XYZ file of C-alpha atoms in Angstrom:
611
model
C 31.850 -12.252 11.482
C 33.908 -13.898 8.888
C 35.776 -12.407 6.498
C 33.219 -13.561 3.082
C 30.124 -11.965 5.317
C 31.924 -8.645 5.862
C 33.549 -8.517 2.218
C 29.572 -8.958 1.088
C 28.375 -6.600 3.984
C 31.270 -3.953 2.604
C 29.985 -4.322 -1.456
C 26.727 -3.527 -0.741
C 27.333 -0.515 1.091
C 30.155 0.386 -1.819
C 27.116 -0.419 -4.182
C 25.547 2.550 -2.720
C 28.315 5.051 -2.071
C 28.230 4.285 1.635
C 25.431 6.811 2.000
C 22.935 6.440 4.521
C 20.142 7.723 2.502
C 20.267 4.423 1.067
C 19.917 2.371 4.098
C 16.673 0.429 2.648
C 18.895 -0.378 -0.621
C 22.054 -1.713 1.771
C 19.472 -4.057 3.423
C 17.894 -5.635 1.102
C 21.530 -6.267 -0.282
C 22.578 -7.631 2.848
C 19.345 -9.893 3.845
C 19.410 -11.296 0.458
C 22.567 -12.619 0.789
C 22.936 -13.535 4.234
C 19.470 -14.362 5.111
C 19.300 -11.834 7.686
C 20.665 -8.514 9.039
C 22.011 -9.835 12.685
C 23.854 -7.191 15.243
C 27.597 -7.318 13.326
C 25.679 -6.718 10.112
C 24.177 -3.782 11.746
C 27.571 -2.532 13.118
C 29.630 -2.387 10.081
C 26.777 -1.099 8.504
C 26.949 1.868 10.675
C 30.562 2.001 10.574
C 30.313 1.982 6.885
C 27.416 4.613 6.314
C 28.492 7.152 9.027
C 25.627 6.340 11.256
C 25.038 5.042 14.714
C 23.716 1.007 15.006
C 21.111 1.924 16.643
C 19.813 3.786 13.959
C 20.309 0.290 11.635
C 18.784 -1.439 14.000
C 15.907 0.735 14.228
C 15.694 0.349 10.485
C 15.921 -3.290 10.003
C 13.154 -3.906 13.464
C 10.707 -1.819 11.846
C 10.388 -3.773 8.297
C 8.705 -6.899 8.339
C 10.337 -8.271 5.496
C 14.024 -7.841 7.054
C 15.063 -9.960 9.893
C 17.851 -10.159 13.030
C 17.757 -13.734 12.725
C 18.558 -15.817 10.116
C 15.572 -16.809 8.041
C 15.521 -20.154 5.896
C 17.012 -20.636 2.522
C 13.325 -20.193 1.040
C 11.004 -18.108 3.081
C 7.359 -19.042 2.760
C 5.133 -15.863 3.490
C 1.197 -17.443 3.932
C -0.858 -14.503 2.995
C -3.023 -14.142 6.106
C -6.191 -11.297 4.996
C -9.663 -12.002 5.777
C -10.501 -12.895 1.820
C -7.677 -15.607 1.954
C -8.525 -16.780 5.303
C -12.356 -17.477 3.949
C -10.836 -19.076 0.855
C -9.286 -21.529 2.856
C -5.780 -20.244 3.712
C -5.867 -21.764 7.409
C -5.908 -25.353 5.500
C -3.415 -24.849 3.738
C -0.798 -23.023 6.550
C -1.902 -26.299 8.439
C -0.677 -28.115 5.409
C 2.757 -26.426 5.206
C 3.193 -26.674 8.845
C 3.003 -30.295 9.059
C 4.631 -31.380 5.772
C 7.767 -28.865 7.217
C 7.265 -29.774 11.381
C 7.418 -26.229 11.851
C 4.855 -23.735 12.946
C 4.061 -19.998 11.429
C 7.001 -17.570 12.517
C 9.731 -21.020 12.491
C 12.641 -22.247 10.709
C 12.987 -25.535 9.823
C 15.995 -26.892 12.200
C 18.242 -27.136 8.769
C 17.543 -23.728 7.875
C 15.810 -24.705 4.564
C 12.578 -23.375 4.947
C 10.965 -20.682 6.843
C 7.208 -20.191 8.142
C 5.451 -17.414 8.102
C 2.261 -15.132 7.688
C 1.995 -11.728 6.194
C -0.762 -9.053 5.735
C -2.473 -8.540 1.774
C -0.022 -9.078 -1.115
C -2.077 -7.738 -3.433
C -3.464 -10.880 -4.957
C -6.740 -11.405 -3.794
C -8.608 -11.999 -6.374
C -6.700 -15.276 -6.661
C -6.623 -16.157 -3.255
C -4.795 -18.279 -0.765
C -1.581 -16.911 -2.007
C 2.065 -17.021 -0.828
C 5.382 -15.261 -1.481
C 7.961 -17.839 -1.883
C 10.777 -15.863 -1.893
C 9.994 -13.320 -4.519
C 7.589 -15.864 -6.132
C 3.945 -15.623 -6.515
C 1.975 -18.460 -5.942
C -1.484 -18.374 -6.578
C -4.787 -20.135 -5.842
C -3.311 -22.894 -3.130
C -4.619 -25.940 -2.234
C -3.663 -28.141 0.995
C -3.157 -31.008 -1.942
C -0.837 -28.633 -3.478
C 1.274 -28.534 -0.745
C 3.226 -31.500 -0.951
C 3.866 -31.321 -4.473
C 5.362 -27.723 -4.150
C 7.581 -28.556 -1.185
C 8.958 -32.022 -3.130
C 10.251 -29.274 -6.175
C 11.266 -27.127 -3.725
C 13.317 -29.615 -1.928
C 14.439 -30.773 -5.444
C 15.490 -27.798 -6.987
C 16.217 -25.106 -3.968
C 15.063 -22.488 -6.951
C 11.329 -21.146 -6.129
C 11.092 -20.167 -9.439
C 10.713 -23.874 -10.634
C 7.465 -23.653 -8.861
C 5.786 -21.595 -11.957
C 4.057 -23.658 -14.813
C 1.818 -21.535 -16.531
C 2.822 -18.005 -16.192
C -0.084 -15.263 -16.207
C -1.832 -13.382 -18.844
C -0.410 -10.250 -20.271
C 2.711 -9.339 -19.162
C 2.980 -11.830 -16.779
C 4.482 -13.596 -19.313
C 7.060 -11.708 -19.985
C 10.829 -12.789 -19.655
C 11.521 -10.495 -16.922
C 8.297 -11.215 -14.793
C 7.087 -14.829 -15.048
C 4.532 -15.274 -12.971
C 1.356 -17.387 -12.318
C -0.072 -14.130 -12.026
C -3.048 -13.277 -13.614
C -4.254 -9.695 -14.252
C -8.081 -10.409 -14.225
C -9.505 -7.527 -16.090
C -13.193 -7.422 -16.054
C -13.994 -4.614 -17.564
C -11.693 -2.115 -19.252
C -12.144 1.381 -19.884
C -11.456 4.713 -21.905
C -8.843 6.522 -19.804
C -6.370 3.496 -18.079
C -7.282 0.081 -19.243
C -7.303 0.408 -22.890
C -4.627 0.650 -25.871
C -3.301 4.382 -26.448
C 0.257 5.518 -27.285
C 1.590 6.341 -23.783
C 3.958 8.852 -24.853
C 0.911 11.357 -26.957
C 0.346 13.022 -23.628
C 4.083 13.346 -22.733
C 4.544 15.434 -26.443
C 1.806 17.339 -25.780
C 2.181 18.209 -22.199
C 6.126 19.633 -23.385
C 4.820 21.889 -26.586
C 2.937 23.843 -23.465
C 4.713 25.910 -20.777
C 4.965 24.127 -16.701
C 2.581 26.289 -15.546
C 0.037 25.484 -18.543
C 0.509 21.718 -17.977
C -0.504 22.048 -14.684
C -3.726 24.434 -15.405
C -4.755 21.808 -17.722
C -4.591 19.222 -14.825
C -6.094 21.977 -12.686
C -9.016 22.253 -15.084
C -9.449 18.662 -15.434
C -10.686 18.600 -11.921
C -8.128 15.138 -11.718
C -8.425 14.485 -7.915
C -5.777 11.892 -5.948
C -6.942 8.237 -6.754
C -5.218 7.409 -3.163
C -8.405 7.740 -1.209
C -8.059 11.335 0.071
C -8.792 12.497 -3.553
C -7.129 15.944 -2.825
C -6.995 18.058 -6.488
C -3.644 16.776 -8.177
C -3.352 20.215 -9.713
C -3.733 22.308 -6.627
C -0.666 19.975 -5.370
C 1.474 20.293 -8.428
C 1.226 23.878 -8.162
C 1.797 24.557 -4.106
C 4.791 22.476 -5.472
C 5.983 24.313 -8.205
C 5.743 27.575 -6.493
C 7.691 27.088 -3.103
C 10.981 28.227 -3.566
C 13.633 25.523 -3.792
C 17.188 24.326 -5.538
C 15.333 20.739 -6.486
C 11.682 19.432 -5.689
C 10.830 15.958 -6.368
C 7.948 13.458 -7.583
C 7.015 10.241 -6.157
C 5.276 7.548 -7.061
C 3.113 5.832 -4.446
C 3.611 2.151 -5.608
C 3.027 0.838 -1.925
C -1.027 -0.327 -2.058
C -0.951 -2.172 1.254
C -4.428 -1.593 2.039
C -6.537 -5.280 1.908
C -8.331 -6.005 -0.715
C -6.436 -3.453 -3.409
C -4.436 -4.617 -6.438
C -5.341 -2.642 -8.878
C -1.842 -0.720 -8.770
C -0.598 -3.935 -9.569
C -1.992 -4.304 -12.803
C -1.102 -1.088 -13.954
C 2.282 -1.747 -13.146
C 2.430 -4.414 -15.295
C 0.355 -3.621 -17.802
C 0.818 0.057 -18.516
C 4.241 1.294 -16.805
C 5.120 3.353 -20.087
C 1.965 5.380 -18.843
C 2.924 5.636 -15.353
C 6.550 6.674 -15.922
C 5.155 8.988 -18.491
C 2.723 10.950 -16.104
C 5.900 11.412 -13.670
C 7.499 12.721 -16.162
C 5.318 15.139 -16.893
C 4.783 15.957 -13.237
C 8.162 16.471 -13.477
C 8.395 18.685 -16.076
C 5.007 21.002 -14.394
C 6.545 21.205 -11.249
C 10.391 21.706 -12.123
C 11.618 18.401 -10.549
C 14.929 16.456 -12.550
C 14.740 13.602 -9.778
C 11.649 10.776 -9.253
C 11.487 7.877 -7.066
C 8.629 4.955 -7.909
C 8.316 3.174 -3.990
C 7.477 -0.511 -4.641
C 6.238 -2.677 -1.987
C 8.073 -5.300 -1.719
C 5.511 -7.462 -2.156
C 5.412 -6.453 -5.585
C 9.676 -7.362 -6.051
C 8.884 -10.127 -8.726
C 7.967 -7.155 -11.024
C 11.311 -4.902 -10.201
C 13.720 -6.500 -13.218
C 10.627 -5.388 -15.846
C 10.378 -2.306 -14.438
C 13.803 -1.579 -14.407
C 14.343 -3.060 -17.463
C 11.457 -0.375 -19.277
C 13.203 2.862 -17.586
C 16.281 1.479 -18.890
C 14.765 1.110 -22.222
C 12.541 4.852 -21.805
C 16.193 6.519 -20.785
C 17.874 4.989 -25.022
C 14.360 5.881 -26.214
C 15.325 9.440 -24.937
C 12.245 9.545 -22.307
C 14.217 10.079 -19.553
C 17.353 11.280 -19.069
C 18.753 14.946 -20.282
C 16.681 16.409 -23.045
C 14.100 14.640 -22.878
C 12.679 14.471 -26.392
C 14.542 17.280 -27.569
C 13.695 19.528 -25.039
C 16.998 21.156 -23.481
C 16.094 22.402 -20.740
C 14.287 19.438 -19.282
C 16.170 16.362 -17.589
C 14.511 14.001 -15.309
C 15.195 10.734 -14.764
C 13.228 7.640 -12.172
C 14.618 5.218 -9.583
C 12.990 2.088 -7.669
C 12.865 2.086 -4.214
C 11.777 -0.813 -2.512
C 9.693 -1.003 0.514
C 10.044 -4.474 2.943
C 6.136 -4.751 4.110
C 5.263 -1.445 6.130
C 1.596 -0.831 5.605
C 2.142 2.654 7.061
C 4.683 3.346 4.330
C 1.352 4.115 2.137
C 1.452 7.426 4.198
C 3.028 9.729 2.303
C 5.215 11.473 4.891
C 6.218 7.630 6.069
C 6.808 7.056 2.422
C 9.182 9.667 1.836
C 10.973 9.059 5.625
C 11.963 5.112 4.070
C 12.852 6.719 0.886
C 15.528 8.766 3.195
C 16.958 5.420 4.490
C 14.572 5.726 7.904
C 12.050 4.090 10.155
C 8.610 4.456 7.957
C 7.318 6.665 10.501
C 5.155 9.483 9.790
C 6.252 13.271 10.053
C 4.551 16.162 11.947
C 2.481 18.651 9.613
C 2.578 21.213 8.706
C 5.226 21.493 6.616
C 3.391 19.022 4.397
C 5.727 17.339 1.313
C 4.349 20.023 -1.302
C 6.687 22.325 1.115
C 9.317 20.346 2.745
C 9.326 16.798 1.508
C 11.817 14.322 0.450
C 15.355 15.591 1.675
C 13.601 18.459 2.772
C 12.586 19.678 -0.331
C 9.368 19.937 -2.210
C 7.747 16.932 -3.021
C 4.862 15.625 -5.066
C 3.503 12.386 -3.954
C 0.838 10.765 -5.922
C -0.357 6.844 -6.426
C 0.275 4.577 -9.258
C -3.406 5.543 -10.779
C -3.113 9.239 -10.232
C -0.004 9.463 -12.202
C -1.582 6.521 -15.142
C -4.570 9.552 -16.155
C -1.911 12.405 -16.286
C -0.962 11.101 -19.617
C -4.315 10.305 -21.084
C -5.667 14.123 -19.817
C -2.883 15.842 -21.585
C -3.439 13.870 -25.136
C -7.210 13.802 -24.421
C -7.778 16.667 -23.106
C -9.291 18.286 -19.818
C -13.027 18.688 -21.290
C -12.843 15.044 -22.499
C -11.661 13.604 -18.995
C -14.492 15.937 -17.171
C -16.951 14.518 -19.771
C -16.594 11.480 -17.316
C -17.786 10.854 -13.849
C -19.559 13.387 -11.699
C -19.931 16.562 -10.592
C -17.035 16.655 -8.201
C -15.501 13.166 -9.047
C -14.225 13.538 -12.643
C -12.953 10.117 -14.949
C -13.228 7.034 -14.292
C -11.877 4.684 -11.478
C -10.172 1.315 -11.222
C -11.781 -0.879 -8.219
C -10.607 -4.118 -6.856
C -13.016 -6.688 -6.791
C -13.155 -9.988 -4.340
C -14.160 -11.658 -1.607
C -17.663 -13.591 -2.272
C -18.540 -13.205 -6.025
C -17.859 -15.302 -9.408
C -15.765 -12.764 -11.217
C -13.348 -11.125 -8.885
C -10.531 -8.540 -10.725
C -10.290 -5.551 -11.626
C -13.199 -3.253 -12.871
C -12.587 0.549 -14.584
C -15.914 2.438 -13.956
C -17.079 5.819 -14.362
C -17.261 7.509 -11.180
C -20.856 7.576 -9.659
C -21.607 3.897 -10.216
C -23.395 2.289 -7.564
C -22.544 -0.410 -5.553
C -25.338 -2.617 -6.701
C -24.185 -2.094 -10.032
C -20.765 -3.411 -9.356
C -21.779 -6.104 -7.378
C -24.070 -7.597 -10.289
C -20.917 -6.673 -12.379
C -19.223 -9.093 -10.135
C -21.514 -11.726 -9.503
C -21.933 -11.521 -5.922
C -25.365 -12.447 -5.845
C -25.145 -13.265 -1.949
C -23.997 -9.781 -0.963
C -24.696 -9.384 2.828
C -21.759 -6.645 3.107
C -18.983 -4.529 1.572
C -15.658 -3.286 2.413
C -15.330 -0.040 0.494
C -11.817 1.054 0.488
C -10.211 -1.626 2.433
C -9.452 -1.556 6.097
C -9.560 2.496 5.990
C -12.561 2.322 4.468
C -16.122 1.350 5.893
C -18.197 -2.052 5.783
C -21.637 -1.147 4.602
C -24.629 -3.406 4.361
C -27.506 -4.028 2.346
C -29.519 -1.019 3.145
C -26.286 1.127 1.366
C -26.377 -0.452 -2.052
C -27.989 2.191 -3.849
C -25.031 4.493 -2.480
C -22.563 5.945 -5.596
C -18.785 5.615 -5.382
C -17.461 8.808 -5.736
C -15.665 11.088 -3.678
C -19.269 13.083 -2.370
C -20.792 10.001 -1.936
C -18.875 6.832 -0.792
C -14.777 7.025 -1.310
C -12.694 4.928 -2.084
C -8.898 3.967 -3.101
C -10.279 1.203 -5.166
C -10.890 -1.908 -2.828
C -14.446 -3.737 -2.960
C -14.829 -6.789 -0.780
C -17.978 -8.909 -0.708
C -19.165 -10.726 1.972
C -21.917 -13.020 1.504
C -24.576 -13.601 4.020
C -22.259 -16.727 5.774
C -20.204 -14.178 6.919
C -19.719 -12.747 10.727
C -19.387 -9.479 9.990
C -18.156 -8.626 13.707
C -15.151 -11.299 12.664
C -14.575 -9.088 9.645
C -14.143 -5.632 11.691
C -12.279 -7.756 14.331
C -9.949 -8.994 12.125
C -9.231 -5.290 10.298
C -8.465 -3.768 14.053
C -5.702 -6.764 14.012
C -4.457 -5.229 10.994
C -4.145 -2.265 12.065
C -2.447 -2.776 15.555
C 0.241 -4.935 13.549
C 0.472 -2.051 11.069
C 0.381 0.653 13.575
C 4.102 2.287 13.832
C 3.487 2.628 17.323
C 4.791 6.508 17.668
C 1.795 7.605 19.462
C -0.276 5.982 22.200
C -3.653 6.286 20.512
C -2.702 4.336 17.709
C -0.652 1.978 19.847
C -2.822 1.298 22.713
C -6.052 3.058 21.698
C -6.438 0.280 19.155
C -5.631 -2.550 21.508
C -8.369 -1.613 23.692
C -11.283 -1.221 20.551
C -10.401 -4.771 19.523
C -10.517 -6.136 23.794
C -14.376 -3.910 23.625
C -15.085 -5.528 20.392
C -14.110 -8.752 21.451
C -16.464 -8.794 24.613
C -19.366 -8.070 22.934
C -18.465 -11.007 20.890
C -18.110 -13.084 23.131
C -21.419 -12.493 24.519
C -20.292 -10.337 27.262
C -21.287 -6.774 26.313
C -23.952 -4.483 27.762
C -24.553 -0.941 25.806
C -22.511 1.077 27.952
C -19.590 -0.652 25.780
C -20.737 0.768 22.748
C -20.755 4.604 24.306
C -17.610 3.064 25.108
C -16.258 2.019 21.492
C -17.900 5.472 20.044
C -15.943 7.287 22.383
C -12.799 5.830 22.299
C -13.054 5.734 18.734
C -13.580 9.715 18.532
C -10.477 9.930 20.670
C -8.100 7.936 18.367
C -9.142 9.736 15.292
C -8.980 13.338 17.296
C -5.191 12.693 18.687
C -3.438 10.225 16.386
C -0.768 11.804 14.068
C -1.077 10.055 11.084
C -3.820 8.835 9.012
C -3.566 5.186 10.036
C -4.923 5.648 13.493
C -7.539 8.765 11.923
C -9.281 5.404 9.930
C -8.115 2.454 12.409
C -11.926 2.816 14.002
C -13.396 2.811 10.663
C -14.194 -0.988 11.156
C -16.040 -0.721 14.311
C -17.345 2.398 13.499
C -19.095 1.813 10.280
C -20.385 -1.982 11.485
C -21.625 -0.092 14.834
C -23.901 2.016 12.359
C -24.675 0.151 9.692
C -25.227 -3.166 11.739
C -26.527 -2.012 14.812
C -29.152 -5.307 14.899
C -25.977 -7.159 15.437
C -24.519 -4.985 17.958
C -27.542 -4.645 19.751
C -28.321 -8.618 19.333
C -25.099 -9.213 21.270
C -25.255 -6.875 24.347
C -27.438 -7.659 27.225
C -27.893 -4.648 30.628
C -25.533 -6.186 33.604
C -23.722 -4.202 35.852
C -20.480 -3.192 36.121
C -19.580 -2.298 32.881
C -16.800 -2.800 30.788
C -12.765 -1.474 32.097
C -14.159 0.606 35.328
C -12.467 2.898 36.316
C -10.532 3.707 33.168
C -9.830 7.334 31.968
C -9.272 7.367 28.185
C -8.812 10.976 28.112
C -6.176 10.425 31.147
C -4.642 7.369 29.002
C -3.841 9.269 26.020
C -2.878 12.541 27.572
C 0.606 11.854 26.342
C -0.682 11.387 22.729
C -2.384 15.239 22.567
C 1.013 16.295 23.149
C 3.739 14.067 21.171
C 1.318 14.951 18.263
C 0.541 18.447 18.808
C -2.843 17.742 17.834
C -3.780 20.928 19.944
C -2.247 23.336 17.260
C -2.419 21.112 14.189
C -5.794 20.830 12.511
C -5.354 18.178 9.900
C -5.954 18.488 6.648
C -7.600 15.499 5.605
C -6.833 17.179 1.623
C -3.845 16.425 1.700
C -4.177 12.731 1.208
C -2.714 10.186 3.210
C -2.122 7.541 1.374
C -1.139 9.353 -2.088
């Protein structure tokens, strides 16, 4: 290593007091500037932190944005999800690869450019997009390929690449981005103009454990998908006994087809940084971390830029408006494209510098979270109605909704309809309702709630959103009656084995074998004995996995299996033999019942995964 590499490999460990803790922090440093994070990086790195190489290493394998080997000046990430692919994303990779004789996963030989494909970055309701760099580009065309590689090649600066910037704040100085926010319908709780600060003053003229009985009373449930109550977490919180306890903000949406966080992040952060703040204050917490994918990196310097501006507005900080006894104060963490890192336990193990691999629970983050102390984890939207409760009111946010699903929700729109974006309903809407909301006249079948969630058809329509009826964390995909829907499913269970952390063999080999079954039957092959086969192994998975990515990884097959079964049955014929004779699932994944303890642990499904 020469001397300028290790004097930049040194700073950015100095940057961050040499502590280990902030191992994701040191990376980024370190990739940015060198491209890549190859085995000397890794070593002084270690050397530097106090920790072992292999534990960088292990780090810097598991993150898909950080690399061993150098990648090109400019990386181009293709998104690769099934709404870009149908929007024409394959034409355009083709396009990139030939205008840059290199394929997907390349560098160009004079290390320019770089190839590649990566899962949902949250844009697709302007789909085929791309990360260039940190640069969003929306809407591409093959014919727009040429003309973004010539500026490119002109100006080496991927920020050249933005004419028009977005609406909103997408315009902004700090952002500037061909973004666009594509609000379809505001409502009365998030997408609307309020003072973002009333509930903040409100919530600190009432004692902690007030605040959180008003949230409590509000019925506010987790807007992550699990929809456990938000005030029944605050509290378990508040009352374990502990020197600190933390809150964290869930700003990692990798789930395809969501990107609704996205919009409240840059249009209403004030609101978010407000309701941790007042999480803060309920649950005793002075310390908050807000995890942002990286895909969402373009939006860091405006984010950092309004808790710089909330900490001389005395929002954050010590005495926080004039309250003494109350200091809190927010940092960014960034994540580097971990779709498990939407876990919550994975989230907080990457916030500790680690692998983003789920934990074993109990004790669950309310108990023993971040640093081993309690922690409140909650998503972007969760924390956006704390605010807008506390200035409103519990009565007034119950007033909304249903029974058991109380306010209003923000849902994702795209796929196949004229007016994809971002929709804020009242809980209890119907999909049909959305859908004509939409456009998507064609509707053959939905995602609801992304890859998690469960592809419904026609026949389901009439079927509410809300957490007794169908939930969600906010994704709505359309598929129009063109559409293979076993394509769809197979393409979710290649999600999810890319995603899967690989800790536990369910998850890791569990999956492999769904998408082989799946794949037979498409091909024509399939008798029914394969579908006992797919139900079976499916109940397995979900039984013995540890974390909630391999509980929901059969959700695809699952829910097409019973809400397509003219399909199914349309592609399996009676022959003998039968598919993988001979093979003992329960044998197979004897090793899984035990590395997760699923025996003892009954899983709380409460809790909320992805909060």
């Amino acid at each position: 290593m020469d001397n300028d590499n290790a004097t930049l490999i040194k700073q950015a460990c100095a940057d961050y007091d040499n502590d280990p803790r902030r191992m994701m922090d040191i990376l980024w440093q370190v990739q940015d500037k060198l491209r890549c994070i190859d085995g000397e990086a890794m070593s002084l790195i270690a050397s530097l932190t106090g920790t072992y190489r292999v534990e960088v290493e292990g780090v810097v394998s598991f993150y898909a944005f950080f690399s061993d080997k150098r990648k090109g000046d400019i990386t181009i990430r293709l998104c690769d999800d099934i709404i870009d692919r149908h929007a024409g994303a394959q034409a355009v990779a083709e396009a990139f690869s030939g205008a840059l004789g290199i394929q997907p996963g390349e560098t160009s030989t004079d290390g320019a450019f770089s190839l590649e494909f990566t899962p949902c970055i949250g844009m697709c309701d302007q789909a085929p997009a791309a990360l260039i760099n940190d640069v969003v580009v929306t809407r591409l065309t093959p014919a727009k390929v040429k003309s973004i590689l010539r500026t490119l090649r002109k100006t080496k600066d991927p920020q050249t690449l933005i004419g028009k910037t977005g609406d909103g704040a997408n315009s902004d100085p700090l952002v500037q981005a061909m973004v666009r926010n594509n609000i379809r319908q505001p409502g009365p709780v998030l997408l609307t103009d309020v003072d973002p600060e009333q509930g903040l003053r409100a919530a600190l003229q009432l004692s902690p454990q007030e605040v959180i009985s008003h949230i409590e009373e509000s019925l506010l449930r987790g807007r992550g998908g699990a929809g456990f109550p938000t005030g029944r977490k605050w509290r378990l919180a508040a009352n374990t006994p502990a020197e600190e306890r933390y809150v964290i903000c869930n700003a990692d949406e990798g789930e395809p087809g969501t990107f609704k966080d996205r919009v409240l992040l840059t249009e209403k952060p004030d609101l978010l940084f407000s309701g941790m703040t007042i999480a803060a204050y309920a649950v005793g917490a002075r310390h908050g971390i807000l995890y942002l994918r990286g895909e969402y990196r373009y939006l860091r310097a405006y984010l950092e830029e309004t808790l710089q501006r909330r900490r001389e507005q005395n929002l954050l900080g010590s005495g926080i408006l004039g309250r003494k006894d109350f200091a809190f104060d927010i940092r960014i963490q960034m994540g580097a494209g971990a779709y498990i890192c939407g876990e919550e336990s994975s989230l907080i193990s990457s916030c500790e510098g680690k692998r983003g691999e789920p934990k074993n629970r109990p004790p669950f983050p309310v108990q023993s979270g971040y640093l081993g102390y309690p922690t409140v984890v909650n998503n972007v939207e969760t924390l956006s109605c704390v605010p807008r409760i506390m200035a409103q009111g519990a009565t007034w946010f119950r007033g909304m909704g249903t029974t058991g699903s109380s306010g209003t929700k923000l849902l994702s729109v795209s796929g196949d309809c004229a007016r994809p974006g971002i929709y804020e309903v009242a809980f209890g809407v119907t999909l049909a309702e959305i859908l004509e909301q939409a456009g998507a006249q064609d509707a053959a079948a939905i995602v609801v709630g992304g890859a998690s969630g469960q592809i419904v058809g026609r026949t389901e329509f009439h079927r509410r959103l809300c957490f007794e009826d169908l939930a969600s964390a906010g994704a709505i995909v359309c598929f129009n009656s063109s559409r293979n829907i076993l394509e769809a499913a197979a393409y979710y269970m290649d999600f999810f084995i890319e995603e899967s952390c690989g800790y536990c063999t369910p998850c890791r080999v569990g999956n492999v074998f769904l998408k082989k079954g799946l794949e037979k039957i498409m091909h024509g092959e399939g008798e029914p004995e394969d579908l006992d086969y797919l139900r079976n192994l499916s109940d397995t998975i979900i039984a013995t996995s540890r974390c909630g990515l391999g509980h929901t990884s059969p959700n695809p097959i699952l829910s097409t299996m019973e809400y397509f079964p003219l399909v199914y049955s349309a592609m399996v014929k009676e022959r003998p033999g039968g598919m993988q004779a001979g093979f003992n699932i329960q044998k197979a994944l004897d090793e899984a019942r035990i590395i997760a303890k699923r025996r003892s642990l009954i899983y709380d499904p409460a809790y909320g995964d992805r909060e």
